[in-house]
mmCIF file with all atom_site columns, C-alpha atoms in Angstrom:
data_model
loop_
_atom_site.group_PDB
_atom_site.id
_atom_site.type_symbol
_atom_site.label_atom_id
_atom_site.label_alt_id
_atom_site.label_comp_id
_atom_site.label_asym_id
_atom_site.label_entity_id
_atom_site.label_seq_id
_atom_site.pdbx_PDB_ins_code
_atom_site.Cartn_x
_atom_site.Cartn_y
_atom_site.Cartn_z
_atom_site.occupancy
_atom_site.B_iso_or_equiv
_atom_site.pdbx_formal_charge
_atom_site.auth_seq_id
_atom_site.auth_comp_id
_atom_site.auth_asym_id
_atom_site.auth_atom_id
_atom_site.pdbx_PDB_model_num
ATOM 1   C CA . MET O 1 1   ? 157.346 130.180 257.950 1.00 89.00 ? 383 MET O CA 1
ATOM 2   C CA . TYR O 1 2   ? 160.275 132.258 256.670 1.00 95.00 ? 384 TYR O CA 1
ATOM 3   C CA . LYS O 1 3   ? 161.030 133.784 260.083 1.00 92.00 ? 385 LYS O CA 1
ATOM 4   C CA . SER O 1 4   ? 160.846 130.543 262.071 1.00 92.00 ? 386 SER O CA 1
ATOM 5   C CA . PHE O 1 5   ? 162.229 127.990 259.593 1.00 94.00 ? 387 PHE O CA 1
ATOM 6   C CA . PHE O 1 6   ? 163.801 129.242 256.373 1.00 96.00 ? 388 PHE O CA 1
ATOM 7   C CA . LYS O 1 7   ? 165.676 132.225 257.832 1.00 98.00 ? 389 LYS O CA 1
ATOM 8   C CA . PRO O 1 8   ? 167.559 130.140 260.478 1.00 96.00 ? 390 PRO O CA 1
ATOM 9   C CA . LEU O 1 9   ? 168.314 127.469 257.874 1.00 96.00 ? 391 LEU O CA 1
ATOM 10  C CA . ILE O 1 10  ? 169.621 130.008 255.353 1.00 97.00 ? 392 ILE O CA 1
ATOM 11  C CA . ASP O 1 11  ? 171.671 131.638 258.119 1.00 98.00 ? 393 ASP O CA 1
ATOM 12  C CA . LYS O 1 12  ? 173.519 128.442 259.015 1.00 97.00 ? 394 LYS O CA 1
ATOM 13  C CA . LEU O 1 13  ? 174.134 127.359 255.430 1.00 97.00 ? 395 LEU O CA 1
ATOM 14  C CA . ALA O 1 14  ? 175.302 130.825 254.369 1.00 97.00 ? 396 ALA O CA 1
ATOM 15  C CA . ALA O 1 15  ? 177.551 131.152 257.438 1.00 97.00 ? 397 ALA O CA 1
ATOM 16  C CA . LEU O 1 16  ? 179.225 127.822 256.737 1.00 97.00 ? 398 LEU O CA 1
ATOM 17  C CA . LEU O 1 17  ? 179.687 128.647 253.065 1.00 97.00 ? 399 LEU O CA 1
ATOM 18  C CA . GLY O 1 18  ? 180.909 132.143 253.931 1.00 96.00 ? 400 GLY O CA 1
ATOM 19  C CA . LEU O 1 19  ? 183.541 130.844 256.346 1.00 96.00 ? 401 LEU O CA 1
ATOM 20  C CA . ILE O 1 20  ? 184.828 128.447 253.701 1.00 97.00 ? 402 ILE O CA 1
ATOM 21  C CA . ILE O 1 21  ? 184.914 131.011 250.875 1.00 97.00 ? 403 ILE O CA 1
ATOM 22  C CA . LEU O 1 22  ? 186.333 133.808 253.030 1.00 95.00 ? 404 LEU O CA 1
ATOM 23  C CA . SER O 1 23  ? 188.877 131.623 254.838 1.00 96.00 ? 405 SER O CA 1
ATOM 24  C CA . PRO O 1 24  ? 191.869 133.093 252.886 1.00 96.00 ? 406 PRO O CA 1
ATOM 25  C CA . ILE O 1 25  ? 190.845 136.638 253.933 1.00 95.00 ? 407 ILE O CA 1
ATOM 26  C CA . LEU O 1 26  ? 190.175 135.406 257.467 1.00 94.00 ? 408 LEU O CA 1
ATOM 27  C CA . LEU O 1 27  ? 193.642 133.861 257.722 1.00 95.00 ? 409 LEU O CA 1
ATOM 28  C CA . LEU O 1 28  ? 195.368 136.897 256.209 1.00 94.00 ? 410 LEU O CA 1
ATOM 29  C CA . ALA O 1 29  ? 193.598 139.321 258.549 1.00 94.00 ? 411 ALA O CA 1
ATOM 30  C CA . THR O 1 30  ? 194.377 137.060 261.511 1.00 95.00 ? 412 THR O CA 1
ATOM 31  C CA . PHE O 1 31  ? 198.080 137.078 260.593 1.00 94.00 ? 413 PHE O CA 1
ATOM 32  C CA . PHE O 1 32  ? 198.383 140.877 260.321 1.00 93.00 ? 414 PHE O CA 1
ATOM 33  C CA . LEU O 1 33  ? 196.285 141.568 263.411 1.00 93.00 ? 415 LEU O CA 1
ATOM 34  C CA . PHE O 1 34  ? 198.301 138.975 265.344 1.00 93.00 ? 416 PHE O CA 1
ATOM 35  C CA . ILE O 1 35  ? 201.372 141.081 264.623 1.00 92.00 ? 417 ILE O CA 1
ATOM 36  C CA . ALA O 1 36  ? 199.656 144.447 265.193 1.00 89.00 ? 418 ALA O CA 1
ATOM 37  C CA . ASN O 1 37  ? 198.133 143.382 268.526 1.00 88.00 ? 419 ASN O CA 1
ATOM 38  C CA . GLN O 1 38  ? 201.091 141.383 269.835 1.00 86.00 ? 420 GLN O CA 1
ATOM 39  C CA . GLY O 1 39  ? 199.502 137.959 269.569 1.00 89.00 ? 421 GLY O CA 1
ATOM 40  C CA . THR O 1 40  ? 195.801 138.721 270.110 1.00 91.00 ? 422 THR O CA 1
ATOM 41  C CA . PRO O 1 41  ? 194.021 139.061 266.744 1.00 94.00 ? 423 PRO O CA 1
ATOM 42  C CA . PHE O 1 42  ? 190.538 138.434 268.183 1.00 93.00 ? 424 PHE O CA 1
ATOM 43  C CA . PHE O 1 43  ? 188.454 139.784 271.007 1.00 89.00 ? 425 PHE O CA 1
ATOM 44  C CA . PHE O 1 44  ? 185.354 138.317 272.620 1.00 94.00 ? 426 PHE O CA 1
ATOM 45  C CA . GLN O 1 45  ? 182.707 140.419 274.317 1.00 94.00 ? 427 GLN O CA 1
ATOM 46  C CA . PRO O 1 46  ? 179.353 139.693 275.972 1.00 96.00 ? 428 PRO O CA 1
ATOM 47  C CA . ARG O 1 47  ? 176.457 141.062 273.939 1.00 97.00 ? 429 ARG O CA 1
ATOM 48  C CA . PRO O 1 48  ? 172.679 140.683 274.328 1.00 98.00 ? 430 PRO O CA 1
ATOM 49  C CA . GLY O 1 49  ? 170.930 138.522 271.755 1.00 98.00 ? 431 GLY O CA 1
ATOM 50  C CA . LYS O 1 50  ? 167.293 137.560 271.251 1.00 97.00 ? 432 LYS O CA 1
ATOM 51  C CA . LYS O 1 51  ? 165.187 138.341 274.341 1.00 97.00 ? 433 LYS O CA 1
ATOM 52  C CA . GLY O 1 52  ? 168.286 139.913 275.877 1.00 97.00 ? 434 GLY O CA 1
ATOM 53  C CA . ARG O 1 53  ? 170.093 136.589 276.334 1.00 97.00 ? 435 ARG O CA 1
ATOM 54  C CA . ILE O 1 54  ? 173.821 137.234 276.707 1.00 98.00 ? 436 ILE O CA 1
ATOM 55  C CA . PHE O 1 55  ? 176.283 135.536 274.348 1.00 98.00 ? 437 PHE O CA 1
ATOM 56  C CA . ARG O 1 56  ? 179.930 136.092 273.428 1.00 97.00 ? 438 ARG O CA 1
ATOM 57  C CA . ILE O 1 57  ? 180.488 137.838 270.112 1.00 97.00 ? 439 ILE O CA 1
ATOM 58  C CA . PHE O 1 58  ? 183.546 137.025 267.976 1.00 95.00 ? 440 PHE O CA 1
ATOM 59  C CA . LYS O 1 59  ? 185.325 139.970 266.329 1.00 93.00 ? 441 LYS O CA 1
ATOM 60  C CA . PHE O 1 60  ? 188.717 140.920 265.016 1.00 94.00 ? 442 PHE O CA 1
ATOM 61  C CA . LYS O 1 61  ? 190.657 143.125 267.413 1.00 92.00 ? 443 LYS O CA 1
ATOM 62  C CA . THR O 1 62  ? 191.260 146.404 265.584 1.00 90.00 ? 444 THR O CA 1
ATOM 63  C CA . MET O 1 63  ? 192.657 148.430 268.510 1.00 90.00 ? 445 MET O CA 1
ATOM 64  C CA . ASN O 1 64  ? 195.702 147.749 270.649 1.00 86.00 ? 446 ASN O CA 1
ATOM 65  C CA . ASP O 1 65  ? 195.829 148.045 274.448 1.00 84.00 ? 447 ASP O CA 1
ATOM 66  C CA . ALA O 1 66  ? 198.109 151.104 274.663 1.00 85.00 ? 448 ALA O CA 1
ATOM 67  C CA . LYS O 1 67  ? 197.740 153.007 277.957 1.00 88.00 ? 449 LYS O CA 1
ATOM 68  C CA . ASP O 1 68  ? 198.775 156.401 279.292 1.00 86.00 ? 450 ASP O CA 1
ATOM 69  C CA . ALA O 1 69  ? 201.139 157.052 282.199 1.00 83.00 ? 451 ALA O CA 1
ATOM 70  C CA . ASN O 1 70  ? 198.294 156.464 284.671 1.00 85.00 ? 452 ASN O CA 1
ATOM 71  C CA . GLY O 1 71  ? 197.450 153.067 283.259 1.00 83.00 ? 453 GLY O CA 1
ATOM 72  C CA . ASN O 1 72  ? 194.287 154.182 281.459 1.00 89.00 ? 454 ASN O CA 1
ATOM 73  C CA . LEU O 1 73  ? 193.561 153.102 277.908 1.00 87.00 ? 455 LEU O CA 1
ATOM 74  C CA . LEU O 1 74  ? 194.325 155.763 275.328 1.00 88.00 ? 456 LEU O CA 1
ATOM 75  C CA . PRO O 1 75  ? 191.413 157.164 273.226 1.00 87.00 ? 457 PRO O CA 1
ATOM 76  C CA . ASP O 1 76  ? 190.085 154.814 270.533 1.00 82.00 ? 458 ASP O CA 1
ATOM 77  C CA . ALA O 1 77  ? 191.563 156.907 267.715 1.00 83.00 ? 459 ALA O CA 1
ATOM 78  C CA . ASP O 1 78  ? 195.049 156.541 269.219 1.00 85.00 ? 460 ASP O CA 1
ATOM 79  C CA . ARG O 1 79  ? 194.724 152.784 269.663 1.00 90.00 ? 461 ARG O CA 1
ATOM 80  C CA . LEU O 1 80  ? 193.365 151.955 266.211 1.00 90.00 ? 462 LEU O CA 1
ATOM 81  C CA . THR O 1 81  ? 196.145 150.129 264.366 1.00 89.00 ? 463 THR O CA 1
ATOM 82  C CA . THR O 1 82  ? 196.901 150.490 260.664 1.00 89.00 ? 464 THR O CA 1
ATOM 83  C CA . ALA O 1 83  ? 195.809 146.912 260.048 1.00 89.00 ? 465 ALA O CA 1
ATOM 84  C CA . GLY O 1 84  ? 192.733 147.525 262.191 1.00 90.00 ? 466 GLY O CA 1
ATOM 85  C CA . ARG O 1 85  ? 191.784 150.618 260.205 1.00 90.00 ? 467 ARG O CA 1
ATOM 86  C CA . ILE O 1 86  ? 191.884 148.629 256.945 1.00 90.00 ? 468 ILE O CA 1
ATOM 87  C CA . VAL O 1 87  ? 189.938 145.758 258.489 1.00 90.00 ? 469 VAL O CA 1
ATOM 88  C CA . ARG O 1 88  ? 187.241 148.145 259.724 1.00 87.00 ? 470 ARG O CA 1
ATOM 89  C CA . LYS O 1 89  ? 186.966 150.133 256.510 1.00 84.00 ? 471 LYS O CA 1
ATOM 90  C CA . THR O 1 90  ? 186.411 146.946 254.501 1.00 85.00 ? 472 THR O CA 1
ATOM 91  C CA . SER O 1 91  ? 184.138 145.440 257.198 1.00 82.00 ? 473 SER O CA 1
ATOM 92  C CA . ILE O 1 92  ? 186.430 142.399 257.417 1.00 90.00 ? 474 ILE O CA 1
ATOM 93  C CA . ASP O 1 93  ? 186.177 142.725 261.208 1.00 88.00 ? 475 ASP O CA 1
ATOM 94  C CA . GLU O 1 94  ? 182.645 141.332 260.935 1.00 88.00 ? 476 GLU O CA 1
ATOM 95  C CA . ILE O 1 95  ? 183.688 138.015 259.330 1.00 93.00 ? 477 ILE O CA 1
ATOM 96  C CA . PRO O 1 96  ? 184.346 136.128 262.615 1.00 96.00 ? 478 PRO O CA 1
ATOM 97  C CA . GLN O 1 97  ? 180.707 136.733 263.554 1.00 96.00 ? 479 GLN O CA 1
ATOM 98  C CA . LEU O 1 98  ? 179.809 134.087 260.993 1.00 97.00 ? 480 LEU O CA 1
ATOM 99  C CA . ILE O 1 99  ? 180.808 131.688 263.781 1.00 97.00 ? 481 ILE O CA 1
ATOM 100 C CA . ASN O 1 100 ? 178.111 133.255 265.981 1.00 98.00 ? 482 ASN O CA 1
ATOM 101 C CA . VAL O 1 101 ? 175.610 132.780 263.150 1.00 98.00 ? 483 VAL O CA 1
ATOM 102 C CA . LEU O 1 102 ? 176.664 129.163 262.670 1.00 97.00 ? 484 LEU O CA 1
ATOM 103 C CA . ILE O 1 103 ? 176.146 128.288 266.331 1.00 97.00 ? 485 ILE O CA 1
ATOM 104 C CA . GLY O 1 104 ? 172.805 130.112 266.452 1.00 96.00 ? 486 GLY O CA 1
ATOM 105 C CA . ASP O 1 105 ? 173.599 133.215 268.534 1.00 97.00 ? 487 ASP O CA 1
ATOM 106 C CA . MET O 1 106 ? 173.100 135.585 265.622 1.00 98.00 ? 488 MET O CA 1
ATOM 107 C CA . SER O 1 107 ? 171.499 135.915 262.207 1.00 98.00 ? 489 SER O CA 1
ATOM 108 C CA . LEU O 1 108 ? 173.084 137.264 259.049 1.00 97.00 ? 490 LEU O CA 1
ATOM 109 C CA . ILE O 1 109 ? 170.564 140.101 259.106 1.00 98.00 ? 491 ILE O CA 1
ATOM 110 C CA . GLY O 1 110 ? 169.016 141.788 262.124 1.00 98.00 ? 492 GLY O CA 1
ATOM 111 C CA . PRO O 1 111 ? 169.602 144.620 264.599 1.00 98.00 ? 493 PRO O CA 1
ATOM 112 C CA . ARG O 1 112 ? 173.274 144.873 265.553 1.00 96.00 ? 494 ARG O CA 1
ATOM 113 C CA . PRO O 1 113 ? 174.108 143.381 268.997 1.00 97.00 ? 495 PRO O CA 1
ATOM 114 C CA . LEU O 1 114 ? 175.122 146.302 271.194 1.00 96.00 ? 496 LEU O CA 1
ATOM 115 C CA . LEU O 1 115 ? 176.726 146.520 274.640 1.00 95.00 ? 497 LEU O CA 1
ATOM 116 C CA . ALA O 1 116 ? 175.013 144.650 277.473 1.00 96.00 ? 498 ALA O CA 1
ATOM 117 C CA . GLU O 1 117 ? 175.192 147.822 279.595 1.00 95.00 ? 499 GLU O CA 1
ATOM 118 C CA . TYR O 1 118 ? 172.603 149.437 277.300 1.00 96.00 ? 500 TYR O CA 1
ATOM 119 C CA . LEU O 1 119 ? 169.856 146.944 278.208 1.00 96.00 ? 501 LEU O CA 1
ATOM 120 C CA . PRO O 1 120 ? 168.327 148.995 281.070 1.00 95.00 ? 502 PRO O CA 1
ATOM 121 C CA . LEU O 1 121 ? 168.537 152.211 279.010 1.00 96.00 ? 503 LEU O CA 1
ATOM 122 C CA . TYR O 1 122 ? 166.098 151.282 276.233 1.00 96.00 ? 504 TYR O CA 1
ATOM 123 C CA . ASN O 1 123 ? 162.537 152.574 276.298 1.00 95.00 ? 505 ASN O CA 1
ATOM 124 C CA . ASP O 1 124 ? 159.696 150.109 275.654 1.00 95.00 ? 506 ASP O CA 1
ATOM 125 C CA . ARG O 1 125 ? 159.739 150.614 271.884 1.00 96.00 ? 507 ARG O CA 1
ATOM 126 C CA . GLN O 1 126 ? 163.511 150.301 271.595 1.00 96.00 ? 508 GLN O CA 1
ATOM 127 C CA . LYS O 1 127 ? 163.438 147.032 273.554 1.00 97.00 ? 509 LYS O CA 1
ATOM 128 C CA . ARG O 1 128 ? 161.631 145.459 270.595 1.00 97.00 ? 510 ARG O CA 1
ATOM 129 C CA . ARG O 1 129 ? 164.954 145.257 268.755 1.00 98.00 ? 511 ARG O CA 1
ATOM 130 C CA . HIS O 1 130 ? 165.577 142.175 270.913 1.00 98.00 ? 512 HIS O CA 1
ATOM 131 C CA . ASP O 1 131 ? 162.472 140.367 269.631 1.00 98.00 ? 513 ASP O CA 1
ATOM 132 C CA . VAL O 1 132 ? 164.643 138.827 266.903 1.00 98.00 ? 514 VAL O CA 1
ATOM 133 C CA . LYS O 1 133 ? 168.209 137.549 266.746 1.00 98.00 ? 515 LYS O CA 1
ATOM 134 C CA . PRO O 1 134 ? 170.853 140.235 266.261 1.00 98.00 ? 516 PRO O CA 1
ATOM 135 C CA . GLY O 1 135 ? 172.556 140.380 262.878 1.00 97.00 ? 517 GLY O CA 1
ATOM 136 C CA . ILE O 1 136 ? 175.923 141.012 261.252 1.00 96.00 ? 518 ILE O CA 1
ATOM 137 C CA . THR O 1 137 ? 174.206 143.672 259.167 1.00 95.00 ? 519 THR O CA 1
ATOM 138 C CA . GLY O 1 138 ? 170.799 145.263 259.421 1.00 96.00 ? 520 GLY O CA 1
ATOM 139 C CA . TRP O 1 139 ? 168.359 147.926 258.271 1.00 97.00 ? 521 TRP O CA 1
ATOM 140 C CA . ALA O 1 140 ? 170.064 150.585 260.395 1.00 95.00 ? 522 ALA O CA 1
ATOM 141 C CA . GLN O 1 141 ? 173.490 149.680 258.975 1.00 92.00 ? 523 GLN O CA 1
ATOM 142 C CA . VAL O 1 142 ? 172.401 150.249 255.382 1.00 93.00 ? 524 VAL O CA 1
ATOM 143 C CA . ASN O 1 143 ? 170.689 153.510 256.358 1.00 92.00 ? 525 ASN O CA 1
ATOM 144 C CA . GLY O 1 144 ? 173.603 155.336 257.900 1.00 82.00 ? 526 GLY O CA 1
ATOM 145 C CA . ARG O 1 145 ? 175.342 152.970 260.302 1.00 73.00 ? 527 ARG O CA 1
ATOM 146 C CA . ASN O 1 146 ? 177.442 155.204 262.626 1.00 73.00 ? 528 ASN O CA 1
ATOM 147 C CA . SER O 1 147 ? 176.494 158.448 260.858 1.00 79.00 ? 529 SER O CA 1
ATOM 148 C CA . ILE O 1 148 ? 172.960 158.548 262.348 1.00 89.00 ? 530 ILE O CA 1
ATOM 149 C CA . SER O 1 149 ? 171.794 159.124 265.919 1.00 91.00 ? 531 SER O CA 1
ATOM 150 C CA . TRP O 1 150 ? 171.003 156.320 268.347 1.00 94.00 ? 532 TRP O CA 1
ATOM 151 C CA . GLU O 1 151 ? 167.286 157.164 268.206 1.00 94.00 ? 533 GLU O CA 1
ATOM 152 C CA . GLU O 1 152 ? 167.258 156.950 264.408 1.00 95.00 ? 534 GLU O CA 1
ATOM 153 C CA . LYS O 1 153 ? 169.177 153.683 264.539 1.00 96.00 ? 535 LYS O CA 1
ATOM 154 C CA . PHE O 1 154 ? 166.690 152.133 266.964 1.00 97.00 ? 536 PHE O CA 1
ATOM 155 C CA . GLU O 1 155 ? 163.754 153.257 264.831 1.00 97.00 ? 537 GLU O CA 1
ATOM 156 C CA . TYR O 1 156 ? 165.290 151.409 261.878 1.00 98.00 ? 538 TYR O CA 1
ATOM 157 C CA . ASP O 1 157 ? 165.805 148.352 264.105 1.00 98.00 ? 539 ASP O CA 1
ATOM 158 C CA . VAL O 1 158 ? 162.171 148.307 265.238 1.00 98.00 ? 540 VAL O CA 1
ATOM 159 C CA . TYR O 1 159 ? 161.020 148.838 261.650 1.00 98.00 ? 541 TYR O CA 1
ATOM 160 C CA . TYR O 1 160 ? 162.960 145.710 260.712 1.00 98.00 ? 542 TYR O CA 1
ATOM 161 C CA . VAL O 1 161 ? 161.381 143.699 263.551 1.00 98.00 ? 543 VAL O CA 1
ATOM 162 C CA . GLU O 1 162 ? 157.898 144.785 262.477 1.00 97.00 ? 544 GLU O CA 1
ATOM 163 C CA . ASN O 1 163 ? 158.483 144.178 258.755 1.00 97.00 ? 545 ASN O CA 1
ATOM 164 C CA . LEU O 1 164 ? 160.843 141.183 258.708 1.00 97.00 ? 546 LEU O CA 1
ATOM 165 C CA . SER O 1 165 ? 160.547 139.325 255.411 1.00 97.00 ? 547 SER O CA 1
ATOM 166 C CA . PHE O 1 166 ? 162.624 137.508 252.818 1.00 97.00 ? 548 PHE O CA 1
ATOM 167 C CA . LEU O 1 167 ? 162.446 140.462 250.426 1.00 97.00 ? 549 LEU O CA 1
ATOM 168 C CA . LEU O 1 168 ? 163.571 142.931 253.103 1.00 98.00 ? 550 LEU O CA 1
ATOM 169 C CA . ASP O 1 169 ? 166.493 140.663 253.999 1.00 98.00 ? 551 ASP O CA 1
ATOM 170 C CA . ILE O 1 170 ? 167.550 140.456 250.339 1.00 97.00 ? 552 ILE O CA 1
ATOM 171 C CA . LYS O 1 171 ? 167.336 144.248 250.035 1.00 97.00 ? 553 LYS O CA 1
ATOM 172 C CA . ILE O 1 172 ? 169.511 144.715 253.145 1.00 97.00 ? 554 ILE O CA 1
ATOM 173 C CA . LEU O 1 173 ? 172.033 142.162 251.888 1.00 95.00 ? 555 LEU O CA 1
ATOM 174 C CA . LEU O 1 174 ? 172.388 143.908 248.520 1.00 95.00 ? 556 LEU O CA 1
ATOM 175 C CA . LEU O 1 175 ? 172.649 147.365 250.097 1.00 94.00 ? 557 LEU O CA 1
ATOM 176 C CA . THR O 1 176 ? 175.278 146.045 252.508 1.00 92.00 ? 558 THR O CA 1
ATOM 177 C CA . VAL O 1 177 ? 177.454 144.878 249.618 1.00 89.00 ? 559 VAL O CA 1
ATOM 178 C CA . VAL O 1 178 ? 177.085 148.272 247.923 1.00 89.00 ? 560 VAL O CA 1
ATOM 179 C CA . ASN O 1 179 ? 177.919 150.165 251.134 1.00 84.00 ? 561 ASN O CA 1
ATOM 180 C CA . VAL O 1 180 ? 180.981 148.029 251.848 1.00 79.00 ? 562 VAL O CA 1
ATOM 181 C CA . PHE O 1 181 ? 182.415 148.813 248.410 1.00 79.00 ? 563 PHE O CA 1
ATOM 182 C CA . ARG O 1 182 ? 181.650 152.507 248.890 1.00 77.00 ? 564 ARG O CA 1
ATOM 183 C CA . GLY O 1 183 ? 182.988 152.548 252.459 1.00 66.00 ? 565 GLY O CA 1
ATOM 184 C CA . LYS O 1 184 ? 179.789 154.369 253.381 1.00 59.00 ? 566 LYS O CA 1
ATOM 185 C CA . GLY O 1 185 ? 178.738 155.232 256.940 1.00 52.00 ? 567 GLY O CA 1
ATOM 186 C CA . VAL O 1 186 ? 181.609 153.467 258.686 1.00 48.00 ? 568 VAL O CA 1
ATOM 187 C CA . ASN O 1 187 ? 182.501 156.175 261.184 1.00 44.00 ? 569 ASN O CA 1
ATOM 188 C CA . GLN O 1 188 ? 180.779 159.173 262.691 1.00 41.00 ? 570 GLN O CA 1
ATOM 189 C CA . THR O 1 189 ? 182.629 162.307 261.478 1.00 37.00 ? 571 THR O CA 1
ATOM 190 C CA . ALA O 1 190 ? 186.175 162.162 262.878 1.00 38.00 ? 572 ALA O CA 1
ATOM 191 C CA . ALA O 1 191 ? 185.344 159.697 265.633 1.00 43.00 ? 573 ALA O CA 1
ATOM 192 C CA . THR O 1 192 ? 186.660 156.166 265.536 1.00 49.00 ? 574 THR O CA 1
ATOM 193 C CA . THR O 1 193 ? 183.648 154.666 267.271 1.00 63.00 ? 575 THR O CA 1
ATOM 194 C CA . MET O 1 194 ? 180.177 155.985 267.945 1.00 73.00 ? 576 MET O CA 1
ATOM 195 C CA . GLU O 1 195 ? 179.525 157.805 271.208 1.00 83.00 ? 577 GLU O CA 1
ATOM 196 C CA . LYS O 1 196 ? 178.032 155.601 273.907 1.00 87.00 ? 578 LYS O CA 1
ATOM 197 C CA . PHE O 1 197 ? 174.262 155.409 274.226 1.00 92.00 ? 579 PHE O CA 1
ATOM 198 C CA . LYS O 1 198 ? 173.056 157.204 277.373 1.00 87.00 ? 580 LYS O CA 1
ATOM 199 C CA . GLY O 1 199 ? 169.346 156.493 277.148 1.00 86.00 ? 581 GLY O CA 1
ATOM 200 C CA . SER O 1 200 ? 166.217 157.939 275.543 1.00 80.00 ? 582 SER O CA 1
ATOM 201 C CA . PRO O 1 201 ? 162.953 159.309 276.968 1.00 68.00 ? 583 PRO O CA 1
ATOM 202 C CA . LYS O 1 202 ? 160.711 156.465 278.146 1.00 64.00 ? 584 LYS O CA 1
ATOM 203 C CA . GLN O 1 203 ? 157.685 155.680 275.981 1.00 57.00 ? 585 GLN O CA 1
#
């Protein structure tokens, strides 16, 4: 009952309330990122949702489009703006995803929606992360986020799928708040973003 009825209902109500309460932060971040990114504060990207269905995720744009002499994008670390760094560190970049929750593409809590190009790379067990809607935060995020390996992250995701409950969601929500204030697990060592997933042994 919780998974099929109460969780989706709580998601939509919380997303609506969150957008209203956080609107001043949303507007402020939009203003500074508009300046930092020359008029493009948001970016939209296709991501796989439940059962692998593709949707467009809403996020703040934290990196500019600076390119080298050959027209190639500079490394992530070189393109991360000052405003973008602050937005990432405080997890403000996740706020626009409340729109995805409101329209039903995502849940507040669940496995993070990753790149669509990863879909054929998952082994059978890892594919189970798509048995539920993706979330803004999840069990993997409160257990290391970008500081753990892909395999560890997927194990946490599958654990969540197999043990989804109201109490687990509350635990993840509380740990997320704690981790945001601590700035814990945001980046992997000196990297700006986690290395791309290249696949795991098939199971």
